[in-house]
Coordinates of C-alpha atoms and ligand atoms in Angstrom, one line a residue:
M6 CA -11.5 -25.6 35.3
A7 CA -8.5 -23.7 34.0
T8 CA -6.1 -26.5 35.0
L9 CA -8.3 -29.1 33.4
A10 CA -8.5 -27.2 30.1
T11 CA -4.7 -26.7 30.1
S12 CA -3.9 -30.3 30.6
A13 CA -6.4 -31.5 28.1
F14 CA -4.8 -29.2 25.5
G15 CA -1.3 -30.4 26.6
L16 CA -2.3 -34.1 26.0
L17 CA -3.8 -33.3 22.6
A18 CA -0.7 -31.3 21.6
V19 CA 1.8 -34.1 22.6
G20 CA -0.2 -36.8 20.9
T21 CA -0.9 -35.0 17.6
A22 CA 1.4 -34.0 14.8
P23 CA 1.4 -30.2 14.3
S24 CA 0.2 -30.5 10.7
A25 CA -2.8 -32.5 11.8
L26 CA -3.9 -29.7 14.1
A27 CA -3.9 -27.1 11.3
A28 CA -3.7 -24.3 13.8
S29 CA -4.8 -20.9 12.9
G30 CA -2.3 -18.1 13.3
T31 CA -0.1 -15.7 11.4
L32 CA 3.2 -17.0 9.9
G33 CA 4.9 -15.3 12.9
Q34 CA 2.6 -17.0 15.4
L35 CA 3.0 -20.4 13.7
A36 CA 6.8 -20.1 13.6
A37 CA 6.8 -19.0 17.2
A38 CA 4.9 -22.1 18.1
Q39 CA 7.8 -24.0 16.6
G40 CA 10.3 -21.9 18.5
R41 CA 11.3 -19.8 15.5
Y42 CA 10.5 -16.5 13.9
F43 CA 9.1 -15.7 10.5
G44 CA 10.2 -12.3 9.1
S45 CA 10.1 -10.1 6.1
A46 CA 12.4 -7.5 4.5
T47 CA 10.9 -4.0 4.3
D48 CA 11.9 -0.6 3.2
N49 CA 11.1 2.9 4.5
S50 CA 8.9 4.1 1.6
E51 CA 6.8 0.9 2.0
L52 CA 5.9 2.1 5.5
N53 CA 3.6 4.7 4.0
D54 CA 1.4 2.0 2.5
S55 CA -1.2 1.2 5.1
P56 CA -2.6 -2.0 3.5
Y57 CA 1.0 -3.2 3.3
T58 CA 1.9 -2.3 6.9
A59 CA -1.3 -3.9 8.1
I60 CA 0.1 -7.2 7.0
L61 CA 3.8 -6.4 7.8
G62 CA 2.9 -5.5 11.3
S63 CA 0.6 -8.5 12.0
E64 CA 1.8 -11.4 9.9
F65 CA 5.5 -11.3 10.8
N66 CA 7.5 -11.2 14.0
S67 CA 10.8 -10.1 12.6
I68 CA 11.8 -7.5 10.0
T69 CA 14.9 -6.7 8.1
P70 CA 15.6 -3.3 6.5
A71 CA 16.2 -4.0 2.8
N72 CA 18.4 -0.9 2.4
S73 CA 18.4 1.5 5.3
M74 CA 21.1 0.1 7.5
K75 CA 23.5 -0.4 4.5
W76 CA 26.8 1.6 4.5
D77 CA 25.7 4.0 1.8
A78 CA 22.6 4.8 3.7
V79 CA 24.3 5.1 7.1
E80 CA 27.7 6.7 6.4
P81 CA 27.5 8.2 2.9
Q82 CA 30.5 10.5 3.7
Q83 CA 33.3 9.4 6.0
G84 CA 32.4 10.1 9.5
Q85 CA 28.9 11.4 8.7
F86 CA 26.3 9.0 10.1
N87 CA 22.6 9.1 9.4
Y88 CA 20.3 6.7 11.2
T89 CA 17.0 8.2 10.4
N90 CA 15.7 5.5 8.1
G91 CA 17.1 2.6 10.1
D92 CA 15.6 4.1 13.3
A93 CA 12.2 4.3 11.6
I94 CA 12.3 0.6 10.8
V95 CA 13.5 -0.2 14.4
S96 CA 10.6 1.9 15.7
F97 CA 8.0 0.1 13.5
A98 CA 9.4 -3.3 14.8
Q99 CA 9.2 -2.1 18.5
S100 CA 5.7 -1.1 18.2
H101 CA 4.7 -4.4 16.6
N102 CA 6.8 -6.7 18.9
Q103 CA 9.1 -7.7 16.2
K104 CA 12.8 -8.7 16.1
V105 CA 15.1 -6.7 13.8
R106 CA 17.8 -8.4 11.7
G107 CA 20.4 -5.8 11.1
H108 CA 21.5 -5.8 7.4
T109 CA 24.4 -5.2 6.8
L110 CA 27.7 -3.8 8.1
V111 CA 30.3 -4.9 5.6
W112 CA 29.4 -5.5 2.0
H113 CA 31.0 -4.8 -1.4
S114 CA 27.7 -3.3 -2.8
Q115 CA 25.9 -0.2 -1.8
L116 CA 29.3 0.9 -0.5
P117 CA 30.1 4.6 -0.9
S118 CA 32.9 5.3 -3.2
W119 CA 34.9 7.1 -0.5
V120 CA 35.5 3.7 1.1
S121 CA 36.6 2.0 -2.2
N122 CA 38.9 5.1 -2.9
L123 CA 40.6 4.9 0.5
P124 CA 44.3 3.9 0.5
S125 CA 44.5 0.2 1.6
S126 CA 46.2 1.2 4.8
Q127 CA 43.1 3.1 5.9
V128 CA 40.4 0.6 5.1
Q129 CA 40.5 -1.4 8.3
A130 CA 40.2 1.7 10.5
A131 CA 37.3 2.9 8.4
M132 CA 35.6 -0.5 8.7
E133 CA 36.1 -0.8 12.4
N134 CA 34.8 2.7 12.9
H135 CA 31.8 2.1 10.8
I136 CA 30.9 -1.1 12.7
A137 CA 31.6 0.5 16.1
K138 CA 29.4 3.5 15.3
E139 CA 26.5 1.7 13.6
A140 CA 26.4 -1.5 15.7
G141 CA 26.9 0.8 18.7
H142 CA 24.0 3.0 17.7
Y143 CA 21.7 0.0 17.4
K144 CA 23.1 -1.8 20.5
G145 CA 20.4 -3.9 22.2
K146 CA 17.9 -3.1 19.4
V147 CA 18.8 -5.7 16.8
Y148 CA 18.5 -9.4 17.3
A149 CA 21.2 -10.3 14.8
W150 CA 23.6 -8.5 12.5
D151 CA 24.6 -9.6 9.0
V152 CA 28.1 -8.5 9.9
V153 CA 29.6 -9.6 6.6
N154 CA 27.5 -10.0 3.5
E155 CA 28.3 -12.0 0.4
P156 CA 32.1 -12.6 0.9
F157 CA 32.3 -15.3 -1.7
N158 CA 32.2 -15.5 -5.6
D159 CA 30.0 -18.3 -6.9
D160 CA 33.0 -20.6 -7.4
G161 CA 33.9 -20.4 -3.7
S162 CA 36.8 -18.0 -4.1
Y163 CA 36.8 -14.8 -2.0
R164 CA 35.3 -11.7 -3.6
T165 CA 38.1 -9.2 -4.1
D166 CA 36.4 -6.2 -2.8
A167 CA 37.9 -3.1 -0.9
F168 CA 38.0 -5.1 2.4
Y169 CA 39.6 -8.2 1.0
N170 CA 42.0 -6.2 -1.0
A171 CA 43.1 -4.3 2.1
M172 CA 43.1 -7.1 4.7
G173 CA 42.8 -10.4 2.9
K174 CA 40.2 -12.8 4.3
D175 CA 41.1 -11.7 7.8
Y176 CA 38.7 -8.7 7.3
I177 CA 35.9 -11.1 8.2
A178 CA 37.3 -12.0 11.7
T179 CA 38.2 -8.4 12.2
A180 CA 34.6 -7.3 11.4
L181 CA 33.1 -9.9 13.7
K182 CA 35.2 -8.9 16.6
A183 CA 34.4 -5.2 16.1
A184 CA 30.7 -6.1 16.0
R185 CA 30.9 -8.1 19.2
A186 CA 32.7 -5.3 20.9
A187 CA 30.0 -2.8 19.8
D188 CA 26.9 -4.9 20.6
P189 CA 27.7 -8.0 22.8
S190 CA 24.1 -9.3 22.7
A191 CA 23.5 -9.3 19.0
K192 CA 23.9 -12.6 17.1
L193 CA 26.7 -12.2 14.5
Y194 CA 26.1 -13.6 11.1
I195 CA 27.9 -14.1 7.8
N196 CA 25.3 -14.1 5.0
D197 CA 25.4 -15.2 1.4
Y198 CA 23.4 -16.4 -1.6
N199 CA 23.8 -19.6 -3.5
I200 CA 24.9 -21.5 -0.4
D201 CA 21.4 -22.9 0.3
G202 CA 22.3 -26.3 -0.9
T203 CA 25.6 -28.2 -1.1
G204 CA 28.1 -27.1 -3.7
A205 CA 31.4 -25.3 -4.0
K206 CA 30.3 -22.0 -2.6
A207 CA 28.6 -23.6 0.3
D208 CA 31.7 -25.6 0.9
A209 CA 33.8 -22.5 1.0
M210 CA 31.4 -20.9 3.6
Y211 CA 31.6 -24.1 5.5
Q212 CA 35.4 -24.0 5.6
L213 CA 35.4 -20.3 6.6
A214 CA 32.8 -21.0 9.4
S215 CA 34.7 -23.9 10.7
D216 CA 38.0 -22.0 10.7
L217 CA 36.5 -19.0 12.5
K218 CA 34.9 -21.2 15.2
K219 CA 38.2 -23.0 15.8
Q220 CA 39.9 -19.7 16.1
G221 CA 37.4 -18.5 18.6
V222 CA 36.2 -15.6 16.5
P223 CA 32.7 -14.4 17.5
L224 CA 30.5 -16.0 14.9
D225 CA 27.0 -17.0 15.9
G226 CA 25.2 -17.9 12.7
I227 CA 25.2 -18.4 9.0
G228 CA 22.5 -16.6 6.9
F229 CA 21.3 -18.5 3.8
Q230 CA 19.8 -15.8 1.6
G231 CA 17.6 -18.2 -0.4
H232 CA 17.1 -16.3 -3.6
L233 CA 15.6 -19.2 -5.6
A234 CA 14.1 -19.4 -9.1
I235 CA 11.7 -22.1 -10.4
Q236 CA 13.6 -22.4 -13.7
Y237 CA 16.5 -23.9 -11.6
S238 CA 16.0 -27.0 -9.5
V239 CA 15.5 -26.7 -5.7
P240 CA 19.0 -26.5 -4.2
S241 CA 20.2 -30.0 -3.3
N242 CA 20.3 -31.3 0.2
I243 CA 19.2 -28.1 1.9
Q244 CA 18.5 -29.8 5.2
Q245 CA 21.9 -31.7 5.3
N246 CA 23.6 -28.4 4.3
L247 CA 22.0 -26.5 7.1
Q248 CA 22.7 -29.3 9.5
R249 CA 26.5 -29.4 8.9
F250 CA 26.7 -25.7 9.8
A251 CA 24.5 -26.3 12.9
D252 CA 26.9 -29.0 13.9
L253 CA 29.7 -26.5 14.1
G254 CA 27.7 -24.8 16.9
L255 CA 26.1 -22.2 14.7
D256 CA 22.6 -20.9 14.3
V257 CA 21.3 -21.0 10.8
A258 CA 18.5 -19.0 9.1
F259 CA 17.0 -18.3 5.8
T260 CA 17.5 -14.6 5.6
E261 CA 16.2 -13.3 2.2
L262 CA 14.0 -16.1 0.8
D263 CA 12.1 -15.6 -2.4
V264 CA 11.4 -17.8 -5.4
R265 CA 11.2 -16.0 -8.7
M266 CA 9.9 -17.2 -12.1
Q267 CA 9.7 -16.0 -15.7
L268 CA 6.7 -13.8 -16.1
P269 CA 3.8 -14.1 -16.7
S270 CA 3.0 -16.3 -13.8
D271 CA 0.4 -19.0 -14.2
S272 CA -1.2 -21.6 -11.9
T273 CA 1.4 -24.3 -12.8
K274 CA 4.4 -22.0 -12.0
L275 CA 2.7 -20.7 -8.8
A276 CA 2.2 -24.3 -7.7
T277 CA 5.9 -25.1 -8.4
Q278 CA 6.9 -22.0 -6.4
A279 CA 4.7 -23.1 -3.5
D280 CA 6.5 -26.4 -3.5
Y281 CA 9.9 -24.6 -3.4
Y282 CA 8.8 -22.5 -0.4
R283 CA 7.4 -25.7 1.3
Q284 CA 10.7 -27.6 0.9
V285 CA 12.7 -24.7 2.3
T286 CA 10.3 -24.3 5.3
N287 CA 10.4 -28.1 6.0
A288 CA 14.3 -28.1 5.8
C289 CA 14.5 -25.3 8.3
L290 CA 12.0 -27.0 10.6
A291 CA 14.0 -30.2 10.4
V292 CA 17.1 -28.5 11.8
S293 CA 16.8 -27.5 15.4
R294 CA 19.3 -24.7 15.1
C295 CA 17.4 -23.2 12.1
V296 CA 16.1 -20.3 14.2
G297 CA 13.9 -18.6 11.6
M298 CA 13.1 -17.5 8.1
T299 CA 12.9 -14.1 6.4
V300 CA 11.3 -13.4 3.1
W301 CA 12.8 -10.7 0.9
D302 CA 9.7 -8.8 1.1
F303 CA 6.4 -10.6 1.4
T304 CA 4.7 -9.0 -1.6
D305 CA 5.4 -8.9 -5.3
K306 CA 4.4 -5.3 -5.1
Y307 CA 7.8 -4.5 -3.5
S308 CA 10.1 -7.2 -4.9
W309 CA 13.6 -6.4 -5.9
V310 CA 13.5 -9.1 -8.6
P311 CA 12.0 -7.3 -11.7
N312 CA 14.6 -4.6 -11.4
T313 CA 17.5 -7.0 -11.3
F314 CA 16.1 -9.8 -13.6
P315 CA 14.1 -8.3 -16.4
G316 CA 11.2 -10.5 -17.3
E317 CA 11.2 -12.3 -14.0
G318 CA 9.2 -11.7 -10.8
A319 CA 6.1 -12.9 -8.9
A320 CA 8.7 -14.2 -6.4
D321 CA 6.8 -13.5 -3.1
L322 CA 4.1 -15.0 -0.8
Y323 CA 1.6 -12.2 -1.6
D324 CA 0.8 -10.9 -5.1
D325 CA 0.9 -7.2 -6.2
N326 CA -2.5 -6.7 -4.7
L327 CA -1.5 -8.0 -1.3
Q328 CA -3.5 -11.2 -1.8
I329 CA -2.0 -14.4 -0.6
K330 CA -0.6 -16.9 -3.2
P331 CA -0.3 -20.6 -3.1
A332 CA 3.2 -20.1 -1.7
Y333 CA 1.7 -18.5 1.4
T334 CA -0.6 -21.5 2.0
A335 CA 2.3 -23.9 1.5
V336 CA 4.4 -22.1 4.1
S337 CA 1.6 -21.8 6.5
N338 CA 0.8 -25.5 6.1
A339 CA 4.4 -26.5 6.6
L340 CA 4.4 -24.4 9.8
G341 CA 1.4 -26.4 11.0
G342 CA -1.1 -23.8 10.0
S343 CA -4.4 -23.7 8.2
G344 CA -2.9 -21.8 5.3
G345 CA -5.9 -19.6 5.0
G346 CA -3.9 -16.4 4.9
G347 CA -4.0 -13.8 7.6
G348 CA -3.2 -16.7 9.9
G349 CA -6.6 -18.5 9.6
D350 CA -8.3 -15.2 10.0
T351 CA -12.0 -15.6 9.1
T352 CA -13.2 -12.1 10.2
P353 CA -14.2 -10.0 7.3
P354 CA -13.6 -6.2 7.2
S355 CA -16.5 -3.9 8.0
A356 CA -18.6 -2.8 5.0
P357 CA -17.3 0.5 3.5
S358 CA -19.5 3.5 4.5
G359 CA -20.1 6.9 3.1
L360 CA -20.0 5.8 -0.5
T361 CA -20.6 9.0 -2.6
V362 CA -20.3 10.1 -6.2
T363 CA -17.6 12.7 -6.5
G364 CA -18.0 13.5 -10.2
T365 CA -19.5 12.4 -13.5
T366 CA -18.7 12.9 -17.1
A367 CA -20.6 11.6 -20.1
T368 CA -18.6 8.4 -19.9
S369 CA -17.4 8.0 -16.3
V370 CA -18.4 8.1 -12.7
S371 CA -16.0 8.8 -9.8
L372 CA -16.7 7.4 -6.4
K373 CA -15.2 7.8 -2.9
W374 CA -15.9 6.1 0.4
T375 CA -14.8 5.8 4.0
A376 CA -12.2 3.2 4.8
S377 CA -13.3 -0.1 6.3
T378 CA -11.7 -1.5 9.4
D379 CA -10.5 -5.1 10.0
N380 CA -9.0 -7.2 12.8
V381 CA -5.9 -7.8 10.7
G382 CA -5.9 -5.1 8.0
V383 CA -7.8 -4.1 4.9
T384 CA -5.9 -4.8 1.8
G385 CA -8.2 -3.3 -0.8
Y386 CA -11.7 -2.8 -2.2
D387 CA -13.8 -4.2 -5.0
V388 CA -16.2 -1.9 -6.8
Y389 CA -19.4 -3.2 -8.2
R390 CA -21.7 -1.7 -10.9
G391 CA -25.0 -3.5 -10.2
S392 CA -23.8 -7.1 -9.6
T393 CA -20.7 -6.8 -11.9
K394 CA -17.3 -6.3 -10.3
V395 CA -15.9 -3.4 -12.4
G396 CA -12.5 -2.9 -10.6
S397 CA -10.5 -2.9 -7.5
A398 CA -8.7 -0.2 -5.5
T399 CA -6.2 -0.1 -2.7
S400 CA -7.2 3.5 -1.9
T401 CA -10.8 4.7 -1.0
S402 CA -11.6 6.1 -4.4
Y403 CA -12.3 4.8 -7.9
T404 CA -13.4 6.0 -11.3
D405 CA -15.5 3.8 -13.5
T406 CA -15.0 4.5 -17.1
G407 CA -16.3 3.5 -20.5
L408 CA -20.0 4.3 -19.6
T409 CA -22.9 5.5 -21.7
A410 CA -24.1 9.1 -21.6
S411 CA -27.3 10.1 -19.8
T412 CA -27.5 6.7 -18.1
T413 CA -28.1 5.9 -14.4
Y414 CA -25.8 3.3 -12.7
S415 CA -25.9 1.9 -9.2
Y416 CA -22.6 1.2 -7.3
T417 CA -21.6 -0.7 -4.2
V418 CA -18.1 -1.4 -2.7
K419 CA -16.8 -4.3 -0.7
A420 CA -13.6 -4.4 1.4
K421 CA -11.1 -7.3 1.4
D422 CA -8.4 -8.5 3.8
A423 CA -5.3 -10.6 3.2
A424 CA -7.1 -13.8 4.1
G425 CA -9.5 -13.4 1.3
N426 CA -12.4 -12.4 3.6
T427 CA -14.8 -9.9 1.9
S428 CA -17.0 -7.4 3.7
A429 CA -20.7 -6.9 3.2
A430 CA -21.5 -4.5 0.4
S431 CA -21.7 -0.8 1.2
S432 CA -25.0 0.9 0.7
A433 CA -25.6 1.6 -3.0
V434 CA -25.3 5.0 -4.6
T435 CA -26.6 5.9 -8.1
A436 CA -25.0 8.2 -10.5
T437 CA -26.1 9.4 -13.9
T438 CA -23.6 10.1 -16.5
Q439 CA -23.8 13.5 -18.2
S440 CA -25.5 14.0 -21.5
S441 CA -23.2 13.7 -24.4
D442 CA -24.0 17.2 -25.7
G443 CA -22.7 18.6 -22.4
G444 CA -20.2 20.6 -24.3
G445 CA -22.5 21.7 -27.1
G446 CA -26.3 22.0 -27.1
N447 CA -28.2 25.2 -27.5
P448 CA -26.4 28.0 -25.8
G449 CA -29.4 30.3 -26.1
T450 CA -29.8 33.8 -27.5
G451 CA -27.0 35.3 -25.4
A452 CA -29.2 37.9 -23.7
A453 CA -28.6 36.7 -20.2
K454 CA -26.4 34.2 -18.3
V455 CA -26.2 32.8 -14.9
Q456 CA -23.3 32.9 -12.5
Y457 CA -23.2 30.2 -9.7
K458 CA -21.4 29.4 -6.5
N459 CA -22.1 26.6 -4.1
N460 CA -23.1 27.8 -0.6
D461 CA -23.4 24.2 0.7
T462 CA -20.6 22.5 2.7
S463 CA -22.2 19.1 2.4
P464 CA -23.5 17.6 -0.9
T465 CA -25.3 14.8 1.2
D466 CA -27.3 16.9 3.7
N467 CA -30.9 17.7 3.5
Q468 CA -30.6 21.1 1.6
I469 CA -29.3 22.3 -1.7
K470 CA -27.9 25.8 -1.4
P471 CA -27.0 27.5 -4.7
G472 CA -25.9 31.1 -4.9
L473 CA -27.0 32.6 -8.2
R474 CA -26.8 35.8 -10.0
V475 CA -28.2 36.8 -13.4
V476 CA -26.0 38.8 -15.7
N477 CA -27.4 40.9 -18.6
T478 CA -25.1 40.0 -21.4
G479 CA -27.1 42.0 -24.0
S480 CA -26.4 45.6 -24.9
S481 CA -29.6 47.1 -23.8
S482 CA -31.5 47.2 -20.4
L483 CA -33.2 43.8 -19.4
D484 CA -36.6 43.8 -17.7
L485 CA -36.1 41.3 -14.9
S486 CA -39.8 40.4 -14.8
K487 CA -39.3 38.7 -18.2
V488 CA -36.4 36.6 -16.9
T489 CA -36.4 33.1 -15.4
V490 CA -33.6 30.8 -14.2
R491 CA -33.6 27.0 -13.8
Y492 CA -31.3 25.1 -11.4
Y493 CA -31.5 21.3 -12.2
F494 CA -31.2 18.6 -9.6
T495 CA -32.4 15.1 -8.6
G496 CA -34.7 14.5 -5.7
D497 CA -33.0 11.2 -4.9
S498 CA -34.9 9.0 -2.5
G499 CA -37.6 10.2 -0.1
A500 CA -40.2 12.8 -0.7
T501 CA -41.0 14.1 -4.3
T502 CA -42.2 17.4 -3.0
F503 CA -39.9 20.3 -2.3
T504 CA -39.8 23.7 -0.7
A505 CA -37.5 26.5 -2.0
S506 CA -36.7 29.6 0.1
C507 CA -34.7 32.7 -0.4
D508 CA -32.2 33.4 2.4
Y509 CA -30.9 36.6 0.9
A510 CA -31.2 38.6 -2.2
A511 CA -29.3 41.8 -3.0
I512 CA -32.5 43.0 -4.7
G513 CA -34.7 41.7 -1.9
C514 CA -36.2 38.3 -1.4
G515 CA -39.6 39.8 -1.8
N516 CA -38.8 40.5 -5.4
I517 CA -38.1 36.8 -6.2
T518 CA -40.5 34.0 -7.0
Q519 CA -39.6 30.3 -6.7
K520 CA -41.2 27.1 -7.8
I521 CA -40.1 23.5 -8.3
V522 CA -41.0 21.7 -11.5
A523 CA -40.7 18.0 -12.3
L524 CA -39.2 17.2 -15.6
S525 CA -41.7 15.1 -17.6
S526 CA -38.8 13.1 -19.0
P527 CA -35.9 13.1 -16.4
K528 CA -32.4 13.7 -17.8
A529 CA -28.9 12.9 -16.5
G530 CA -28.7 14.6 -13.1
A531 CA -32.1 16.2 -13.4
D532 CA -35.5 15.1 -12.6
H533 CA -36.6 18.5 -11.2
Y534 CA -35.6 22.1 -11.5
L535 CA -36.0 25.1 -9.3
E536 CA -37.4 28.0 -11.4
L537 CA -36.6 31.5 -10.1
G538 CA -38.6 34.4 -11.4
F539 CA -38.7 38.1 -10.6
T540 CA -41.5 40.5 -9.7
S541 CA -42.1 43.7 -11.7
A542 CA -40.8 45.5 -8.6
A543 CA -37.4 43.9 -9.3
G544 CA -36.8 46.5 -12.0
S545 CA -34.4 46.1 -14.8
L546 CA -30.7 45.3 -15.3
A547 CA -28.5 47.6 -17.3
A548 CA -26.2 46.1 -19.9
N549 CA -23.4 44.0 -18.2
A550 CA -25.0 44.5 -14.8
N551 CA -26.0 41.6 -12.6
T552 CA -28.7 41.1 -9.9
G553 CA -26.2 40.6 -7.2
D554 CA -26.2 37.6 -4.8
L555 CA -29.3 35.5 -4.7
Q556 CA -29.0 32.9 -2.0
I557 CA -31.5 30.0 -2.4
R558 CA -32.3 26.9 -0.5
I559 CA -34.2 23.8 -1.5
N560 CA -35.4 21.1 0.8
K561 CA -37.6 18.0 0.5
T562 CA -40.9 18.3 2.5
D563 CA -39.8 15.2 4.5
W564 CA -36.3 16.8 5.0
S565 CA -34.6 13.6 3.8
N566 CA -31.0 14.0 2.4
F567 CA -30.0 14.8 -1.1
S568 CA -27.1 13.3 -2.9
E569 CA -26.1 16.4 -4.9
T570 CA -22.8 15.5 -6.6
D571 CA -24.6 13.9 -9.6
D572 CA -27.0 16.9 -10.0
Y573 CA -26.8 18.6 -13.3
S574 CA -26.4 22.1 -12.0
Y575 CA -24.1 21.2 -9.0
A576 CA -20.5 22.3 -9.0
T577 CA -18.1 22.8 -6.1
N578 CA -16.9 26.4 -6.7
T579 CA -17.5 28.6 -3.8
S580 CA -17.0 31.9 -5.6
Y581 CA -19.1 33.1 -8.3
A582 CA -18.3 31.8 -11.8
D583 CA -20.1 31.5 -15.1
T584 CA -22.0 28.2 -15.5
T585 CA -23.7 26.7 -18.5
K586 CA -25.6 24.3 -16.3
V587 CA -28.0 26.8 -14.7
T588 CA -30.1 28.2 -17.6
A589 CA -31.6 31.7 -18.1
Y590 CA -34.6 32.5 -20.2
V591 CA -36.0 35.8 -21.5
N592 CA -39.7 35.7 -22.3
G593 CA -39.5 31.9 -21.9
T594 CA -36.7 31.6 -24.6
L595 CA -33.4 30.1 -23.7
A596 CA -31.0 33.0 -23.4
G597 CA -27.9 31.5 -21.7
G598 CA -26.7 28.1 -20.6
I599 CA -27.4 24.6 -21.8
E600 CA -30.4 22.5 -20.8
P601 CA -29.7 19.0 -19.6
Ligands
LIG6 O1 19.5 -7.9 -4.4 C1 18.7 -8.6 -3.5 C2 19.4 -8.7 -2.1 C3 20.6 -9.6 -2.2 N1 21.2 -9.9 -1.0 C4 21.6 -8.6 -0.2 C5 20.4 -7.7 -0.2 O2 20.9 -6.5 0.4 C6 19.9 -7.4 -1.5 O3 18.8 -6.5 -1.3 C7 18.5 -5.6 -2.4 C8 17.4 -4.7 -2.0 O4 16.2 -5.4 -1.8 C9 17.2 -3.7 -3.1 O5 16.2 -2.7 -2.8 O6 19.7 -4.8 -2.6 C10 19.5 -4.0 -3.7 C11 20.9 -3.3 -4.1 O7 21.9 -4.3 -4.2 C12 18.5 -3.0 -3.5 O8 18.2 -2.3 -4.7 C13 18.5 -0.9 -4.7 C14 18.4 -0.4 -6.0 O9 19.2 -1.1 -6.9 C15 18.8 1.0 -6.1 O10 18.5 1.6 -7.3 C16 18.0 1.8 -5.0 O11 18.4 3.2 -4.9 O12 17.7 -0.2 -3.8 C17 18.1 1.1 -3.7 C18 17.3 1.8 -2.6 O13 15.9 1.8 -2.8

């Protein structure tokens, strides 16, 4: 059976053009099926962004550190080497089965001033030492090195940087030889921009490459950065340009591809951009020695473009929210894929769980939930109020604003992945905004007040556990039998009957009475209150004295769970503090606090 199935697939694969098969797969998988890699730049700070790394680790089979292997990062002072950040990138790559393109050993930019300030006679030794140490450190761990980066000016003349000034153009051969000695198995590249199509700069690179090959200098490939912009035409003759370098016996690769535009983006510009990406991908596929492509980060969230070209951006395959753009689909299709994003991934994330209300004001509701999981990676969440999507989050919390006071809202959350798959909705929670007089209202006669602490570790379990104490704020003794206290809450779903108990009272539980009262017109966070009273044996409180700790517990008669965070009297403090949201009465008249 296995043999039959294999040969049937083989026949189909031979007889059918890749594009007609529309395979599913990540960009890395699709490129691998074409004998190539598909990579992205990345940077250390980005590795803390888990929706980002979910895509970086799954979609790409090569990565390039955008900054952490550059001279200023690795040897900021002469002879002092720091590989921490570069090692972190290598380690990410190793744990995700990715190649690493090392970038870059010799470059005029991000070069510490100690190098440029060296006497000319010392530059070569410093360069050779830098290459020996860094390429030696990463020996066997990088697939390729951009040994020399950006040696040319746009007119094809040599850039007169510290290396050229000290050694003339021979610095390039010297650098390549030093790199070969340090890591014999790494592919050694010269890398530059504006050489993607034919022109003076590409011609200069061609002349250099051809001279170096003739001289037997160890050069394995040319990197075409591919920093394109839709306001300029697609570089001319990309395929022919790549091919002439390949014909010298060199590998070629797009090493930093992106296609920027003037902002704001719109659907027309995004379609043009997609077409540029498609043309570059097709050119690479048409040249057998075009070994792979790397995008200079895959998401607009981390693009270098806006910092360098103000007013431009949106250059990458994924947008700021890690959602695929038409450019992604174009590349995937060109590689023979279905273009669906996430490599034809059709599995939605799990529904978010544990949705809870973490706070309310008169005009806002704050929510949190537990992260969803996904076969590729969760890229974000959409938050719904009723059936209206009110916002999106990449973390697991959200605050909905602009709401009306004393109003109950229902929320659900859905998770998304990079392919655009959306999870089922979470279970709903309701939240009631606070009343708009939360800061005002009738503060009472001032004869008594309540202090509160929360004795409950879980606001979603089956009990409400307030700690309460009554303070006599008057100047004469207060007869406790005339005092009552109200703690306001909502019963949520389940039973509408309740039991209240006293766990501990400094004045004795036997001296306390409890009853639960339903509000005839429910308020924000309150459809019931617990009313505490005191027996005549409770005695009286001297001025400024308090009753001491009263530890109370409320449960529903069916023991179903509460959702306490939206309760009027609920707060999170675990030590006693004044509250206005638990009210005190003397002879039935409000003495302290504010009713809901
Ligand atoms: O400029 C785009 C690329 C052109 N080809 C060579 C690449 O090495 C270059 O990459 C970019 C990085 O993507 C940027 O992240 O090189 C820039 C510097 O030339 C990098 O930008 C720098 C910022 O300018 C600095 O302010 C910042 O401290 O990144 C540094 C580290 O985050």
